[in-house]
Tab-separated table of C-alpha atoms in Angstrom:
chain	number	residue	atom	x	y	z
A	1252	MET	CA	-23.730	35.814	-11.752
A	1253	LYS	CA	-24.310	35.662	-7.993
A	1254	ALA	CA	-24.521	31.851	-8.193
A	1255	VAL	CA	-21.213	31.621	-10.075
A	1256	ILE	CA	-19.164	33.407	-7.386
A	1257	PRO	CA	-19.920	30.867	-4.598
A	1258	LEU	CA	-19.257	28.022	-7.045
A	1259	VAL	CA	-15.857	29.458	-8.015
A	1260	LEU	CA	-14.977	30.026	-4.348
A	1261	ALA	CA	-16.016	26.477	-3.450
A	1262	ILE	CA	-13.824	25.042	-6.220
A	1263	ALA	CA	-10.883	27.273	-5.257
A	1264	TRP	CA	-11.272	26.269	-1.594
A	1265	HIS	CA	-10.855	22.566	-2.477
A	1266	LEU	CA	-7.846	22.947	-4.797
A	1267	PRO	CA	-5.266	23.173	-1.972
A	1268	LEU	CA	-6.691	19.989	-0.455
A	1269	HIS	CA	-5.764	18.014	-3.575
A	1270	ALA	CA	-2.229	19.389	-3.423
A	1271	ALA	CA	-1.757	18.192	0.178
A	1272	ASP	CA	0.569	15.286	0.921
A	1273	ALA	CA	-1.044	11.865	0.797
A	1274	LEU	CA	1.315	10.278	3.333
A	1275	PRO	CA	2.584	11.493	6.708
A	1276	SER	CA	6.331	12.111	6.932
A	1277	TYR	CA	6.895	9.050	9.134
A	1278	LEU	CA	5.995	6.846	6.125
A	1279	THR	CA	7.987	8.606	3.419
A	1280	GLY	CA	11.556	7.812	2.459
A	1281	VAL	CA	13.347	4.509	1.987
A	1282	TRP	CA	12.432	1.203	3.630
A	1283	GLY	CA	14.327	-2.062	3.191
A	1284	THR	CA	14.875	-5.574	4.467
A	1285	ALA	CA	18.649	-4.951	4.564
A	1286	GLU	CA	21.208	-2.205	4.016
A	1287	SER	CA	21.164	-2.823	0.255
A	1288	LEU	CA	19.683	-5.062	-2.415
A	1289	ASP	CA	23.046	-6.884	-2.564
A	1290	THR	CA	23.234	-7.816	1.132
A	1291	GLY	CA	23.589	-11.512	1.941
A	1292	THR	CA	22.320	-14.420	-0.101
A	1293	ALA	CA	18.586	-14.093	0.680
A	1294	ALA	CA	16.069	-12.080	-1.347
A	1295	GLN	CA	15.907	-8.379	-0.405
A	1296	SER	CA	13.067	-5.851	-0.770
A	1297	PHE	CA	13.028	-2.058	-0.800
A	1298	LEU	CA	10.282	0.526	-0.879
A	1299	HIS	CA	10.842	4.168	-1.883
A	1300	LEU	CA	7.902	6.468	-1.035
A	1301	ALA	CA	7.340	10.138	-1.829
A	1302	ALA	CA	4.979	12.295	0.238
A	1303	ASP	CA	2.253	12.199	-2.428
A	1304	GLY	CA	2.100	8.387	-2.324
A	1305	TYR	CA	4.057	7.673	-5.509
A	1306	GLY	CA	7.079	5.436	-5.249
A	1307	PHE	CA	8.898	2.268	-6.251
A	1308	ALA	CA	8.891	-1.270	-4.908
A	1309	VAL	CA	12.199	-2.978	-5.703
A	1310	GLY	CA	13.472	-6.442	-4.963
A	1311	SER	CA	16.488	-8.635	-5.611
A	1312	GLY	CA	16.518	-12.385	-5.703
A	1313	PRO	CA	19.103	-14.742	-4.318
A	1314	VAL	CA	21.909	-15.720	-6.661
A	1315	LYS	CA	21.957	-19.374	-7.710
A	1316	ARG	CA	24.722	-20.777	-9.835
A	1317	MET	CA	24.149	-23.473	-12.441
A	1318	ASP	CA	26.213	-25.876	-10.324
A	1319	GLY	CA	23.901	-25.292	-7.341
A	1320	LYS	CA	26.291	-23.189	-5.254
A	1321	ASP	CA	24.884	-20.049	-3.629
A	1322	GLY	CA	25.909	-16.488	-4.275
A	1323	GLY	CA	29.553	-16.380	-5.212
A	1324	GLY	CA	31.667	-16.841	-8.274
A	1325	ASP	CA	34.696	-19.098	-8.484
A	1326	ASP	CA	36.850	-16.142	-7.431
A	1327	GLY	CA	34.887	-15.820	-4.169
A	1328	LYS	CA	33.228	-12.526	-5.146
A	1329	GLN	CA	29.482	-12.016	-4.987
A	1330	LEU	CA	27.787	-12.541	-8.359
A	1331	PRO	CA	25.437	-9.842	-9.672
A	1332	ARG	CA	21.914	-10.244	-8.310
A	1333	PRO	CA	18.759	-10.027	-10.411
A	1334	VAL	CA	16.871	-6.829	-9.484
A	1335	ILE	CA	13.327	-5.924	-10.482
A	1336	GLY	CA	11.128	-3.016	-9.516
A	1337	PHE	CA	7.923	-1.282	-10.445
A	1338	PRO	CA	6.187	2.007	-9.667
A	1339	VAL	CA	3.550	1.998	-6.917
A	1340	ARG	CA	0.831	4.230	-5.533
A	1341	ALA	CA	0.485	4.144	-1.745
A	1342	MET	CA	-2.777	4.877	0.049
A	1343	LEU	CA	-3.192	5.208	3.800
A	1344	ASP	CA	-6.498	4.172	5.354
A	1345	GLY	CA	-6.269	4.424	9.150
A	1346	ASP	CA	-3.123	2.453	9.999
A	1347	LEU	CA	-3.165	0.309	6.843
A	1348	LEU	CA	-0.796	1.354	4.057
A	1349	THR	CA	-1.804	-0.256	0.761
A	1350	LEU	CA	0.487	-0.294	-2.263
A	1351	LEU	CA	-0.803	-0.838	-5.779
A	1352	PRO	CA	1.265	-1.173	-8.958
A	1353	TYR	CA	1.111	2.028	-10.972
A	1354	TRP	CA	1.393	2.126	-14.742
A	1355	PRO	CA	-0.557	5.065	-16.149
A	1356	GLY	CA	-2.968	3.715	-18.753
A	1357	LYS	CA	-1.374	0.261	-18.763
A	1358	ILE	CA	-3.171	-1.698	-16.055
A	1359	ASP	CA	-6.825	-1.904	-15.147
A	1360	GLU	CA	-8.199	-1.518	-11.617
A	1361	ALA	CA	-9.180	-5.184	-11.256
A	1362	GLN	CA	-5.683	-6.324	-12.204
A	1363	ALA	CA	-4.038	-3.808	-9.871
A	1364	ALA	CA	-6.239	-4.896	-6.949
A	1365	ARG	CA	-4.836	-8.433	-7.261
A	1366	GLN	CA	-1.283	-7.127	-6.865
A	1367	VAL	CA	-1.500	-5.481	-3.451
A	1368	LEU	CA	1.153	-5.123	-0.770
A	1369	SER	CA	-0.337	-4.205	2.615
A	1370	CYS	CA	1.741	-2.728	5.423
A	1371	ARG	CA	1.280	-1.553	9.002
A	1372	TYR	CA	3.640	0.941	10.601
A	1373	ASP	CA	5.564	-0.077	13.737
A	1374	ALA	CA	6.650	3.182	15.402
A	1375	SER	CA	8.895	1.408	17.938
A	1376	ALA	CA	11.381	0.240	15.277
A	1377	PRO	CA	10.499	2.193	12.986
A	1378	ALA	CA	9.484	-0.485	10.508
A	1379	LEU	CA	6.748	-1.517	8.109
A	1380	ASN	CA	5.281	-4.964	8.634
A	1381	CYS	CA	4.032	-5.924	5.180
A	1382	THR	CA	2.223	-8.834	3.611
A	1383	THR	CA	2.535	-9.657	-0.070
A	1384	VAL	CA	-0.315	-10.722	-2.296
A	1385	ASN	CA	0.869	-14.327	-1.717
A	1386	GLY	CA	0.662	-13.942	2.068
A	1387	VAL	CA	4.428	-13.681	2.609
A	1388	ALA	CA	5.407	-11.468	5.560
A	1389	ILE	CA	8.141	-8.867	4.965
A	1390	ARG	CA	9.556	-6.499	7.581
A	1391	LEU	CA	11.002	-3.314	6.096
A	1392	GLN	CA	13.230	-1.174	8.329
A	1393	ARG	CA	13.567	2.567	7.839
A	1394	ARG	CA	16.751	3.130	5.791
A	1395	ALA	CA	16.406	6.867	5.026
A	1396	GLU	CA	13.864	9.546	5.891
A	1397	GLN	CA	14.214	11.202	2.490
A	1398	LEU	CA	14.602	9.966	-1.055
A	1399	ASP	CA	17.882	10.587	-2.839
A	1400	ALA	CA	17.794	13.016	-5.772
A	1401	GLU	CA	17.965	10.319	-8.473
A	1402	THR	CA	15.072	8.302	-7.020
A	1403	ALA	CA	12.980	11.464	-6.592
A	1404	LYS	CA	13.679	12.287	-10.249
A	1405	GLN	CA	12.597	8.796	-11.357
A	1406	ILE	CA	9.379	9.023	-9.321
A	1407	GLU	CA	8.639	12.408	-10.892
A	1408	ALA	CA	9.071	10.862	-14.348
A	1409	VAL	CA	6.535	8.143	-13.494
A	1410	ARG	CA	4.152	10.612	-11.843
A	1411	SER	CA	3.948	12.812	-14.915
A	1412	PRO	CA	5.005	10.827	-17.986
A	1413	PRO	CA	5.736	12.793	-21.153
A	1414	PRO	CA	2.943	12.908	-23.717
A	1415	PHE	CA	2.965	10.063	-26.216
A	1416	THR	CA	4.172	11.099	-29.655
A	1417	LEU	CA	4.893	9.191	-32.834
A	1418	SER	CA	8.177	10.012	-34.503
A	1419	GLY	CA	8.600	9.978	-38.242
A	1420	ARG	CA	5.023	10.942	-39.097
């Protein structure tokens, strides 16, 4: 019994450490290459990060018409842009922020390691200087210090997905 008490105390001592934030506050929030995913005619990228390291990487591509013209419709208005995003897990090691795709139970570690986005924080801007898996440099400016309620809700849904159930059985 005497050996159990120190073991229980040791386990209880470490539980709050796992609940601690994974990222410092200067890295959390919204980061983007422009004010929105619809800005301009070039591709845009956004990163939404929660304090525990969960988040979303989102990007929009440039609009190309079938006739080769950029961006606008015949009425002069901007055409809808293709947007794609995926959940990520961010890990901070020294000054290197590494982002891995996150699909619980859907992607193996070797596959995820090939899909890395690496970033370094520039406090003077503030900005994240990132490099994609293909070696493309992306500079993300701080757009918001906190996530909006809808994005936080979506990250929570990814963080703790509902249990899988089969209907009709």
